[in-house]
mmCIF file of C-alpha atoms and ligand atoms in Angstrom:
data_model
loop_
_atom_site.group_PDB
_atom_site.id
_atom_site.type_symbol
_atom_site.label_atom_id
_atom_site.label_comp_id
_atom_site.label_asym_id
_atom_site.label_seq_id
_atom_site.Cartn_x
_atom_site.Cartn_y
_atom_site.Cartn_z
ATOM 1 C CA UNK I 1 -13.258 -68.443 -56.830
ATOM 2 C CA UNK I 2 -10.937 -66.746 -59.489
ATOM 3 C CA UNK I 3 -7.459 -65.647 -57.858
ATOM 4 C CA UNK I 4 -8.300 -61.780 -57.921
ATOM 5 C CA UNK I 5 -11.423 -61.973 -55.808
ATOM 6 C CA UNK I 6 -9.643 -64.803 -53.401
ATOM 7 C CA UNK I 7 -7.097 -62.318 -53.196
ATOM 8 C CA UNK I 8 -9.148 -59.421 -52.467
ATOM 9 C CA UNK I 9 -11.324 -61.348 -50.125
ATOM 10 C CA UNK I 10 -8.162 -61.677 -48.454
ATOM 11 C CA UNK I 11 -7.195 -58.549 -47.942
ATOM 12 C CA UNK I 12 -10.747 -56.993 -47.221
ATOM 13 C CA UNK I 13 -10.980 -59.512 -44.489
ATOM 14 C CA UNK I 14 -6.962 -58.857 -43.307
ATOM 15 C CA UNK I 15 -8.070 -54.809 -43.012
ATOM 16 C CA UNK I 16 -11.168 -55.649 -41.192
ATOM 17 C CA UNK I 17 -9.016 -57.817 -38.716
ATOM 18 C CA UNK I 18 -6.737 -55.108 -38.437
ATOM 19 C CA UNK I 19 -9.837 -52.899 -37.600
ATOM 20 C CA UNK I 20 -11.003 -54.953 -35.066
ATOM 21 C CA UNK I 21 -7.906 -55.523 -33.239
ATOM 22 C CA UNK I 22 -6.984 -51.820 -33.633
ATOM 23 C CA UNK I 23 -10.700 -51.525 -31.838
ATOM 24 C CA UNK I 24 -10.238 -53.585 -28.965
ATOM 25 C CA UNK I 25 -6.982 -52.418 -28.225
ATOM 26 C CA UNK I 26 -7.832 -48.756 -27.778
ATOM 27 C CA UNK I 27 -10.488 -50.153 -25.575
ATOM 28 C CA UNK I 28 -8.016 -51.429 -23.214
ATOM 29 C CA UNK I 29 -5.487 -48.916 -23.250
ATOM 30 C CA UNK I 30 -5.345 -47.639 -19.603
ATOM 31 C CA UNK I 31 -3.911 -43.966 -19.869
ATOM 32 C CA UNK I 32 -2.947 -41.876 -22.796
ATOM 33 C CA UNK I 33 1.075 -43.216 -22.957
ATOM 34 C CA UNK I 34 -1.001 -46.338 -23.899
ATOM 35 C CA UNK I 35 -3.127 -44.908 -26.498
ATOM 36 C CA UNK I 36 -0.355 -43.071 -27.993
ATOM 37 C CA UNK I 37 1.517 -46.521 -28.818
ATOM 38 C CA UNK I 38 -1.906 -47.846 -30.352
ATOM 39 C CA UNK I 39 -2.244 -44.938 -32.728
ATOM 40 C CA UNK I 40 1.632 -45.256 -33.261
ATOM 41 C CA UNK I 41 1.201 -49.032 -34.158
ATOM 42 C CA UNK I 42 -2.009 -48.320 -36.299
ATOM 43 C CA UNK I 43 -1.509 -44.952 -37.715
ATOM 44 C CA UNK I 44 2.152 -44.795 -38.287
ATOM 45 C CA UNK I 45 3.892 -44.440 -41.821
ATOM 46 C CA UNK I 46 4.967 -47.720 -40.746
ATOM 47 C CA UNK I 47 1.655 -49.341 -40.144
ATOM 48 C CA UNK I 48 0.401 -52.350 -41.269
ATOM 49 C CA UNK I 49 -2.110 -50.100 -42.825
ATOM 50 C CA UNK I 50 0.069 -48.127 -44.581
ATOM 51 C CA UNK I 51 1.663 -50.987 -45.863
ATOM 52 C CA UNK I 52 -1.142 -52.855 -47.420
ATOM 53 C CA UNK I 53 -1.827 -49.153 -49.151
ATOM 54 C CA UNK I 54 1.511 -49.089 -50.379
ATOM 55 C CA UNK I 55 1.111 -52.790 -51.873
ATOM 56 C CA UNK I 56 -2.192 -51.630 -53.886
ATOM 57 C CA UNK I 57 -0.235 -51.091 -57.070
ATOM 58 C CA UNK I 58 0.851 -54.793 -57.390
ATOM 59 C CA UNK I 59 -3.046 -56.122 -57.037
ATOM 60 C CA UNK I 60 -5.477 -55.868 -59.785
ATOM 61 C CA UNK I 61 -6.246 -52.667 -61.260
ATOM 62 C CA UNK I 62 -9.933 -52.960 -61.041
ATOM 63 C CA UNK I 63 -9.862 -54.108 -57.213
ATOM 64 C CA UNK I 64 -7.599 -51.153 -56.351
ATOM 65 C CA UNK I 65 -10.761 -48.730 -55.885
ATOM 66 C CA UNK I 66 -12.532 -51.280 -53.732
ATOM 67 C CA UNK I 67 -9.598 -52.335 -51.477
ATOM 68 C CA UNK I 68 -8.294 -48.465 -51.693
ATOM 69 C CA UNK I 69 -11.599 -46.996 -49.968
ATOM 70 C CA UNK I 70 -11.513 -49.623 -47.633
ATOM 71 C CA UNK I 71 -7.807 -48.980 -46.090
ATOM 72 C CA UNK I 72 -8.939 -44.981 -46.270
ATOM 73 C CA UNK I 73 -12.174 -45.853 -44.487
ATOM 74 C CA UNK I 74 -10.882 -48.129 -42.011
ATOM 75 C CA UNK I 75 -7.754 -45.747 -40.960
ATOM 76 C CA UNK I 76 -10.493 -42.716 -40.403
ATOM 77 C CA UNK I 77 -12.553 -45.145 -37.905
ATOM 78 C CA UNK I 78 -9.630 -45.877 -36.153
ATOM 79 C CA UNK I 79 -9.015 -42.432 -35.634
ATOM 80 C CA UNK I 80 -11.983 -41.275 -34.696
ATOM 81 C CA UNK I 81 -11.853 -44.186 -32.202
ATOM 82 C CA UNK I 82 -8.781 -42.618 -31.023
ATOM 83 C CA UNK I 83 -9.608 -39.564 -30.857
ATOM 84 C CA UNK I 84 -12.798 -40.855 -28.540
ATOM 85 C CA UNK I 85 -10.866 -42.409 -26.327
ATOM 86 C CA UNK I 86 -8.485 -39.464 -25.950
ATOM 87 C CA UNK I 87 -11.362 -37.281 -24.993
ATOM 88 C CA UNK I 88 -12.527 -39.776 -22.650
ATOM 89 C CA UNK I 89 -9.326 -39.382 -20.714
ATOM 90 C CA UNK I 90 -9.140 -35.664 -21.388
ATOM 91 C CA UNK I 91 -12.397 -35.349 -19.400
ATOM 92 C CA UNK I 92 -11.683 -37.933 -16.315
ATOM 93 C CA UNK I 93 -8.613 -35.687 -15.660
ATOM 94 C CA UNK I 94 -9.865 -32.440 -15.733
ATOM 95 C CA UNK I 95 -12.888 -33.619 -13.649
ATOM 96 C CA UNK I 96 -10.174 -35.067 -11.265
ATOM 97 C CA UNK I 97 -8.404 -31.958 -11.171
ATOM 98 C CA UNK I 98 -11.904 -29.431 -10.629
ATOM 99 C CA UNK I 99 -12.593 -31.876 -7.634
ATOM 100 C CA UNK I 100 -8.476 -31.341 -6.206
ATOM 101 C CA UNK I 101 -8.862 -28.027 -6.930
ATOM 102 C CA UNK I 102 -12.491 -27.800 -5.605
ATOM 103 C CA UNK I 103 -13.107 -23.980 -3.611
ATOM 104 C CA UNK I 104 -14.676 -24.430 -0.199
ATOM 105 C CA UNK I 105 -16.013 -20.802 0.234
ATOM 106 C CA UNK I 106 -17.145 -21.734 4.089
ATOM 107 C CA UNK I 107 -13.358 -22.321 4.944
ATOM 108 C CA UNK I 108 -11.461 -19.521 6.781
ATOM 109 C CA UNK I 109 -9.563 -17.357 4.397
ATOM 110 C CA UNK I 110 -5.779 -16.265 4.856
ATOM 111 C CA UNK I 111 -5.427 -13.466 6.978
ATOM 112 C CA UNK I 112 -2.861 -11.002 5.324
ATOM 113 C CA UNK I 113 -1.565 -8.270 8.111
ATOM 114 C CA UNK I 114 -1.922 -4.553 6.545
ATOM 115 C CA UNK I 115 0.978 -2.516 7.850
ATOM 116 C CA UNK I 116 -0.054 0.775 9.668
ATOM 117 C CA UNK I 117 1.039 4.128 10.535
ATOM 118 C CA UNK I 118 2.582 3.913 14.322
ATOM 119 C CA UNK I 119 0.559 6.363 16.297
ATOM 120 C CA UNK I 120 3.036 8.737 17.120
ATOM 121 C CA UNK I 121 4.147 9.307 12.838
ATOM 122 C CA UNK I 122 0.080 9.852 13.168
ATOM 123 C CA UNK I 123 0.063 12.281 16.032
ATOM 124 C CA UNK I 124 3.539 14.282 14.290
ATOM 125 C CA UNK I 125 1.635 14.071 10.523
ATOM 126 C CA UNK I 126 -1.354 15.605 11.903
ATOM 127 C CA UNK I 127 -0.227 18.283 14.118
ATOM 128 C CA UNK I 128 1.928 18.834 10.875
ATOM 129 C CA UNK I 129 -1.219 19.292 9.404
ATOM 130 C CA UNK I 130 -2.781 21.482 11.192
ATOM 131 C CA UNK I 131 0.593 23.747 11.084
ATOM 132 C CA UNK I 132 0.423 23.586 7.800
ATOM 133 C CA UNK I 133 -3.219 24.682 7.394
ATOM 134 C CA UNK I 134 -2.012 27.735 10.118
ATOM 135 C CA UNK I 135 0.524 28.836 7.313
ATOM 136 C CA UNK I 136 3.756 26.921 8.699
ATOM 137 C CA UNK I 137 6.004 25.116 6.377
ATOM 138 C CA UNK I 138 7.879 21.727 7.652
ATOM 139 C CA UNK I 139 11.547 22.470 8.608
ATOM 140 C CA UNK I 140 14.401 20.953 5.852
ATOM 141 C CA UNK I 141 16.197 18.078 7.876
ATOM 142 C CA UNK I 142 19.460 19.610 7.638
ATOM 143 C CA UNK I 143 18.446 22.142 10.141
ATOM 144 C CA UNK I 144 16.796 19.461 12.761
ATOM 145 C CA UNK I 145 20.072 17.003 13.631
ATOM 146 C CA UNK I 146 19.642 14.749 16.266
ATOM 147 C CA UNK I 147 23.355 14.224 16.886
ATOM 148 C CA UNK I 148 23.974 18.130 17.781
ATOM 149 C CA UNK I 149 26.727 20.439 19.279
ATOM 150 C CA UNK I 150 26.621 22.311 22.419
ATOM 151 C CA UNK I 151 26.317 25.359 20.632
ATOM 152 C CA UNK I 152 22.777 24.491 19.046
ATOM 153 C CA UNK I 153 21.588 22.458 21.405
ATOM 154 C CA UNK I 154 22.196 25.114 24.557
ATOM 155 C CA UNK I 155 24.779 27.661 23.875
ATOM 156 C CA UNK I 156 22.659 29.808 20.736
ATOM 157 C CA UNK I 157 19.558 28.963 22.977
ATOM 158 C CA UNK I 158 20.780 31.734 25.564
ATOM 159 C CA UNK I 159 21.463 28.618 28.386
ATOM 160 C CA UNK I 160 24.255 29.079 30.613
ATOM 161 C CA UNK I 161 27.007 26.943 31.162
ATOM 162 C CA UNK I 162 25.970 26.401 34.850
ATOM 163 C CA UNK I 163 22.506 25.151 33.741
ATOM 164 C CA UNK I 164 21.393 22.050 35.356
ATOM 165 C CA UNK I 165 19.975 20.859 31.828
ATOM 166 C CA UNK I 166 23.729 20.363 30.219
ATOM 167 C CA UNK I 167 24.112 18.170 33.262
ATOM 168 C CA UNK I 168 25.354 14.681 32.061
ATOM 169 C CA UNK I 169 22.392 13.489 34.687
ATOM 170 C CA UNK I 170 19.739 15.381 32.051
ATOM 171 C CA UNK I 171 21.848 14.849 28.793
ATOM 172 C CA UNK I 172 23.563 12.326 27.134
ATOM 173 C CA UNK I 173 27.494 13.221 25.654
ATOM 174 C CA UNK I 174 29.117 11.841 23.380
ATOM 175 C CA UNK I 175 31.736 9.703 25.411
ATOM 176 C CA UNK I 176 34.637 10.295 22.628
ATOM 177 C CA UNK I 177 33.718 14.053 21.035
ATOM 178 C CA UNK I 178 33.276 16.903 23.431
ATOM 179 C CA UNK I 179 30.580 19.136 22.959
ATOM 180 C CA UNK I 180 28.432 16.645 21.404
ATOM 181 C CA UNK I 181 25.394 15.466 22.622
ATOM 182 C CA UNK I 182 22.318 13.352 21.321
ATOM 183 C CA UNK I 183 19.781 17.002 21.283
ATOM 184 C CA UNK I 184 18.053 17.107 24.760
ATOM 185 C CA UNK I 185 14.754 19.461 22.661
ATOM 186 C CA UNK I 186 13.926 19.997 19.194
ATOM 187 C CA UNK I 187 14.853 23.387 20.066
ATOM 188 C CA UNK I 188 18.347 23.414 18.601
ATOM 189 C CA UNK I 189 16.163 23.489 14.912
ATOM 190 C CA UNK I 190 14.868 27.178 15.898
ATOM 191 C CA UNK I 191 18.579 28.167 15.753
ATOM 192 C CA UNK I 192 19.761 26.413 12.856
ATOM 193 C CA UNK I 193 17.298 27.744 10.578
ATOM 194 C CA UNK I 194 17.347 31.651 12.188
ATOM 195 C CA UNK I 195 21.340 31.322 11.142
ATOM 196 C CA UNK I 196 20.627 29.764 7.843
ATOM 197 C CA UNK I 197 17.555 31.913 6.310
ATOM 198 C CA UNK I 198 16.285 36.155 6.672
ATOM 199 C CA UNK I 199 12.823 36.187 8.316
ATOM 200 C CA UNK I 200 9.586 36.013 7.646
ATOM 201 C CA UNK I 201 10.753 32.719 9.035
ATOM 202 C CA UNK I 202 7.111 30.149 10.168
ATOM 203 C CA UNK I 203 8.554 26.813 10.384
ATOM 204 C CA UNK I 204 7.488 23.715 12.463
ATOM 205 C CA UNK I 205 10.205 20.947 13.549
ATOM 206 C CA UNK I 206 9.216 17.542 14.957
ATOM 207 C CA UNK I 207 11.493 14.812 15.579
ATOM 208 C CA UNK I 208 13.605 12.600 18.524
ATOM 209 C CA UNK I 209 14.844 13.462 21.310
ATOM 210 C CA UNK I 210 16.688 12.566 24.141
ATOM 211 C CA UNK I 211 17.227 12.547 28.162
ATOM 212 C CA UNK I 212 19.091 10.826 30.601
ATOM 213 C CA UNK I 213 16.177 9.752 32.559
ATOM 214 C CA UNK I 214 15.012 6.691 34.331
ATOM 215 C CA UNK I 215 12.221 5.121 32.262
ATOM 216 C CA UNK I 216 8.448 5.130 33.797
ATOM 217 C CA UNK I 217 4.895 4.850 33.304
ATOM 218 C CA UNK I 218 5.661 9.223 32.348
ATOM 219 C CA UNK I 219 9.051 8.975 31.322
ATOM 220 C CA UNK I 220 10.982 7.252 28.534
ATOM 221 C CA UNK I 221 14.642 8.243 27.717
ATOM 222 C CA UNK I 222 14.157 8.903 23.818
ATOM 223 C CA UNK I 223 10.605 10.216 23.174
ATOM 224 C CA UNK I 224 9.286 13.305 20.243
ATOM 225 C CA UNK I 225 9.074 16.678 19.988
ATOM 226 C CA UNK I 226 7.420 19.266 17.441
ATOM 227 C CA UNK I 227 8.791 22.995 17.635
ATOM 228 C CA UNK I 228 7.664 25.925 16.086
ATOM 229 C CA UNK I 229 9.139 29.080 15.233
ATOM 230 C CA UNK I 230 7.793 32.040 13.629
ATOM 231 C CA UNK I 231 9.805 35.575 13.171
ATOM 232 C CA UNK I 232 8.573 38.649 11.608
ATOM 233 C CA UNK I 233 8.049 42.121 11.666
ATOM 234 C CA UNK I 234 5.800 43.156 14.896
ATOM 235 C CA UNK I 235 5.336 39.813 15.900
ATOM 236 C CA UNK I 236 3.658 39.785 19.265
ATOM 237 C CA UNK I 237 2.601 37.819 22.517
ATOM 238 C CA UNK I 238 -0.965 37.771 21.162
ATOM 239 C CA UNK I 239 0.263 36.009 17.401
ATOM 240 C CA UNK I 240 1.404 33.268 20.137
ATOM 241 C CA UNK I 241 -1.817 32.989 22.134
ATOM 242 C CA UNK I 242 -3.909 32.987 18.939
ATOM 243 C CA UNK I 243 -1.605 30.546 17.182
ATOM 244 C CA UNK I 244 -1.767 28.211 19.969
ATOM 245 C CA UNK I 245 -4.960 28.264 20.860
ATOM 246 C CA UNK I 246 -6.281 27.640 17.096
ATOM 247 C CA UNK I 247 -4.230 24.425 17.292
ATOM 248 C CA UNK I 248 -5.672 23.388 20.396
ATOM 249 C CA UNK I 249 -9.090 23.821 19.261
ATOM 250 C CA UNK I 250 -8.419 21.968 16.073
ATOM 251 C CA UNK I 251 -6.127 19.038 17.664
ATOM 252 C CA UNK I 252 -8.581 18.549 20.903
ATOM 253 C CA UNK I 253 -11.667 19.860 19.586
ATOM 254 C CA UNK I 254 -12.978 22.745 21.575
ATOM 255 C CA UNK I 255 -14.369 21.334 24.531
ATOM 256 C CA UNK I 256 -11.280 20.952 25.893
ATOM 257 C CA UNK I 257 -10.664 23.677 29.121
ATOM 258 C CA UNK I 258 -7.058 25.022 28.285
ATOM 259 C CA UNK I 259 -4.345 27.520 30.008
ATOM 260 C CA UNK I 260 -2.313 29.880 29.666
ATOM 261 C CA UNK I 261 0.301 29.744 32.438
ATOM 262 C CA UNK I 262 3.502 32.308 33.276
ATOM 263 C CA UNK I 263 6.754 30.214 33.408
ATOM 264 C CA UNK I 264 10.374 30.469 32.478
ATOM 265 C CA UNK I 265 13.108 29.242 29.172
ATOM 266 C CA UNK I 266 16.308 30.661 29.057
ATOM 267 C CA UNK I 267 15.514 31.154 25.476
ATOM 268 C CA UNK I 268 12.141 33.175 25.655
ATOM 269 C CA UNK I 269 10.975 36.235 27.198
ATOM 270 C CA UNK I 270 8.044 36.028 28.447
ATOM 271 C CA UNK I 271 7.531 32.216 28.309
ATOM 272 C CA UNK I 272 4.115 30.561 29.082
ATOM 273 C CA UNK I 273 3.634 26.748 29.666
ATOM 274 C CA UNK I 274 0.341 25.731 27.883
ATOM 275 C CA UNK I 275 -2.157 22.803 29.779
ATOM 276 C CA UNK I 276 -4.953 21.304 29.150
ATOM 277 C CA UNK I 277 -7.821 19.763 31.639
ATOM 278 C CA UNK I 278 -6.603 16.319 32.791
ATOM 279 C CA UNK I 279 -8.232 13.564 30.691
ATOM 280 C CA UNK I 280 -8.300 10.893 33.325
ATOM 281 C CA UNK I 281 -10.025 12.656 35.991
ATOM 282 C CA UNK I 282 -11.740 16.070 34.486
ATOM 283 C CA UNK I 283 -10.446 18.413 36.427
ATOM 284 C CA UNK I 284 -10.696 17.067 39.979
ATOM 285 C CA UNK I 285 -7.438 15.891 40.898
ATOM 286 C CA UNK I 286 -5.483 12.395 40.224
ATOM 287 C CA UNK I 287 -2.388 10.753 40.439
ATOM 288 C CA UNK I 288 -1.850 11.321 36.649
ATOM 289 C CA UNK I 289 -2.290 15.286 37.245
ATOM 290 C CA UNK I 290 -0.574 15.150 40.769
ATOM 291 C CA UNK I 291 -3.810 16.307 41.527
ATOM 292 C CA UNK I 292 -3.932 19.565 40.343
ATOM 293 C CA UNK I 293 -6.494 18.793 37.765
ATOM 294 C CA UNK I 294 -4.332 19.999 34.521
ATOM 295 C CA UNK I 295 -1.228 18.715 32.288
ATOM 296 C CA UNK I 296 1.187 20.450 30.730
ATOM 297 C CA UNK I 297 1.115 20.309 27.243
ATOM 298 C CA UNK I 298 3.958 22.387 25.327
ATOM 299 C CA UNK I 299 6.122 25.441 26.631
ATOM 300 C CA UNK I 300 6.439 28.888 24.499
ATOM 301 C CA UNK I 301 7.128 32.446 24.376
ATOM 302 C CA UNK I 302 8.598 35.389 22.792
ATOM 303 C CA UNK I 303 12.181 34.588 21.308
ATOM 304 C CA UNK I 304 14.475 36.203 23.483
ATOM 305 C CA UNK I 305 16.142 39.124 21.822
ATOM 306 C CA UNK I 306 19.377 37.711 22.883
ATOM 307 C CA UNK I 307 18.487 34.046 20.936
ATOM 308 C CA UNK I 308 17.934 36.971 17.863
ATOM 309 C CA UNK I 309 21.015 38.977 18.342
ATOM 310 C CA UNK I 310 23.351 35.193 18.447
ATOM 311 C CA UNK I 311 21.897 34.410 15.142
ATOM 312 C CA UNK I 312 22.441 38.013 12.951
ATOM 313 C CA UNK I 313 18.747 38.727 13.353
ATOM 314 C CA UNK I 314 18.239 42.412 15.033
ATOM 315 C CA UNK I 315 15.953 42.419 17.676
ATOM 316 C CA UNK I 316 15.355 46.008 16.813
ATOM 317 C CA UNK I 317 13.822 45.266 13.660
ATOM 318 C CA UNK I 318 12.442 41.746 14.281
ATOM 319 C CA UNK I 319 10.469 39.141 16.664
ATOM 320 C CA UNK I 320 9.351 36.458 17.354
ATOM 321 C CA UNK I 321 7.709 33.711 19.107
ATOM 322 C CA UNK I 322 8.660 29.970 19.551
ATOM 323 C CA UNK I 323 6.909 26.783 21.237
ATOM 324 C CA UNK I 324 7.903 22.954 21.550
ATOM 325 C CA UNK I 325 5.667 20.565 22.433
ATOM 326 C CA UNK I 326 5.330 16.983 23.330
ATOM 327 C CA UNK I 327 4.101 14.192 20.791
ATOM 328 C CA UNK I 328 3.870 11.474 23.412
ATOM 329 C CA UNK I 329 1.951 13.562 26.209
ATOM 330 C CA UNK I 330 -0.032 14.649 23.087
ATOM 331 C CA UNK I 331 -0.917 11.542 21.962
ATOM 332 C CA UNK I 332 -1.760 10.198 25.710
ATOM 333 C CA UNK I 333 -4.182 13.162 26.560
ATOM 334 C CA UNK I 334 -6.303 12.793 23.726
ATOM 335 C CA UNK I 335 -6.831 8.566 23.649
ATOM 336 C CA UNK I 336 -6.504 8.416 27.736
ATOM 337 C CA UNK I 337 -3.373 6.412 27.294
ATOM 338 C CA UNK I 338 -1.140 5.842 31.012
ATOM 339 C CA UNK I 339 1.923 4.766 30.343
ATOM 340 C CA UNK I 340 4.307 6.009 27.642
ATOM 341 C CA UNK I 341 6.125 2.784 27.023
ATOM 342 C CA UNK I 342 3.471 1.302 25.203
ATOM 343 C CA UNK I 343 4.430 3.282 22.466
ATOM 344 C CA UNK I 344 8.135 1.957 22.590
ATOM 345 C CA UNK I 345 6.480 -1.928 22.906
ATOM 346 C CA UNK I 346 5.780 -2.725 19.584
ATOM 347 C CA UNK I 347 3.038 -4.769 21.077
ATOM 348 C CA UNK I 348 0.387 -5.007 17.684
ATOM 349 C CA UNK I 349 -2.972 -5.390 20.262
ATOM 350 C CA UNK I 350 -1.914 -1.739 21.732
ATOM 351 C CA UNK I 351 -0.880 -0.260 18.364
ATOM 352 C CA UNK I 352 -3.353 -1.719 16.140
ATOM 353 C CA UNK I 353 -6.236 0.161 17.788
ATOM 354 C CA UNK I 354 -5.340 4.069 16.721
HETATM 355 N N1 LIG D 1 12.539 23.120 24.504
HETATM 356 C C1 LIG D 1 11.589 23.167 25.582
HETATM 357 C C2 LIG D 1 11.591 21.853 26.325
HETATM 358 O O1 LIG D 1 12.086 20.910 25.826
HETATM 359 C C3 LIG D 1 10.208 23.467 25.073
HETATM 360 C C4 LIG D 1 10.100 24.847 24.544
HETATM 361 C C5 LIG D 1 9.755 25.908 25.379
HETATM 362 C C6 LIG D 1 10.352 25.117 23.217
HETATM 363 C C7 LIG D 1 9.630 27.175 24.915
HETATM 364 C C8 LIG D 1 10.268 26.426 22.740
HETATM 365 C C9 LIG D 1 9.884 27.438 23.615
HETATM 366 O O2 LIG D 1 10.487 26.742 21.462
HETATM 367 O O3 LIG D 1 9.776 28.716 23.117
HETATM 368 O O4 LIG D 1 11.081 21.804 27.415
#
């Protein structure tokens, strides 16, 4: 054997080793850190490999080709081996992953809790509505204070001092400011916005209000009002009656029996008290009518000329009519509803069904 092909037989046979060990250690490597540190032993600049390329220049020229494929050829198997091997474990992880991750459609999904309108903002935006649609505008909020003076809340509102209403039994004062109350009706809104603005005036008011009452099944200390106000030029008792009774028919539907009953404010002349057929017992007679077979729904009349006159407005020229009515009772005559304090309960199985 001459000394050039002993010494390529040499290194043929010392790449073909390499090869094979290169081969059986990707086979073993257990996870990819492992296979990483075989193609970083084998692959490398540093590499065995690379270094018998590197030595090519000292063998014999003619062997160089030979011995130069052979180092070219056996690096690209071993990469492709790698790069097997690699997908291999590419593959066992994502198909360990899709069955971790693995959707059972027959499981129960999360419930996620919608928020919701509370029925009385319902009851107030849709008798809003219905205002609205009748031509009234929404008061500003300036005008409707629920922390409110004497003056608005009675005085302006034609109510003498005597009247049992300002009693502290029916009204809550403010313990440190006289004259101040938390407003006992929306009422004290008709006022503020006759003295702030020249008629045609058709505005409609809702918000809080509150009385010193015990609470019951029919009473709760704070509870909602909505009061309207319209002033104009011949306004009469019949703008009133037709006003009213269009929002009846639209807020009860018109199957609803309805009256109109004489009564007194100290702030209208005449006043009529507006009810409606009892909803629990149709007519006949029940503990929830005090068996008179009707509930009072919302008190009106004409504005008193003397309401006018306290706010610059001449009753000469003008008039007007007014009403406030009762979101709560509202709301309770038209889903049969018996006590008010569920409203005040935040209990979700009571509220969640308007
Ligand atoms: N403020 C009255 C109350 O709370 C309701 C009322 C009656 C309002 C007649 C009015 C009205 O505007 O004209 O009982």
């Amino acid at each position: 054997m001459s000394q050039e092909s002993f010494e390529t037989g040499f290194m043929e046979s010392k790449i073909l080793e390499i090869k094979n060990n290169a081969a059986a250690e990707i086979n073993n490597a257990k996870t990819l850190k492992e296979l990483d540190e075989v193609k970083n032993k084998y692959l490398s600049r540093s590499s065995e490999l690379n270094n018998l390329k590197k030595g090519l220049k000292d063998i014999d020229p003619a062997m160089r080709p030979k011995i130069g494929a052979l180092t070219n050829e056996v690096s690209k198997e071993i990469e492709c081996l790698i790069k097997e091997k690699n997908d291999v474990f590419y593959f066992e992880e994502l198909n360990q992953k899709l069955v971790l991750e693995k959707i059972d459609p027959t499981l129960d999904g999360t419930y996620i809790k919608k928020g919701r309108v509370h029925t009385l903002t319902a009851t107030i935006n849709e008798i809003v509505e219905i205002f609205e649609h009748l031509g009234f505008s929404l008061i500003e909020n300036k005008y409707s204070p629920e922390v409110e003076v004497e003056k608005y809340n009675f005085d302006l509102l034609n109510t003498p001092k005597e009247h049992p209403a300002r009693d502290v039994q029916d009204t809550y004062y403010a313990l440190n400011a006289k004259h101040v109350v938390l407003r006992s009706q929306t009422s004290n809104s008709q006022v503020r916005q006759m003295e702030n603005s020249k008629p045609p005036i058709r505005i409609i008011s809702p918000g809080r209000v509150y009385r010193n009452e015990s609470v019951s099944a029919r009473k709760n200390n704070l509870f909602h009002q909505i009061e309207g106000l319209c002033v104009d030029k011949n306004i009469r008792f019949t703008d009133l009656k037709g006003t009213l009774n269009e929002f009846i028919r639209l807020y009860f539907g018109s199957s609803r029996p309805t009256r109109f009953r004489n009564s007194f404010f100290p702030f209208t002349e005449p006043s009529a008290e507006v009810d409606v057929q009892c909803i629990m017992c149709g007519g006949k007679g029940c503990p929830t009518c005090s068996g008179t077979g009707w509930l009072e729904i919302l008190g009106s009349g004409m504005v008193d000329p003397n309401v006018l006159k306290g706010v610059g407005i001449d009753p000469n020229v003008y008039s007007g009519f007014a009403f406030g009515m009762g979101v709560e009772r509202l709301t309770m005559l038209k889903y049969a509803i018996d006590d008010i304090r569920l409203f005040f309960n935040n209990d979700e199985r009571f509220l969640k069904q308007f």
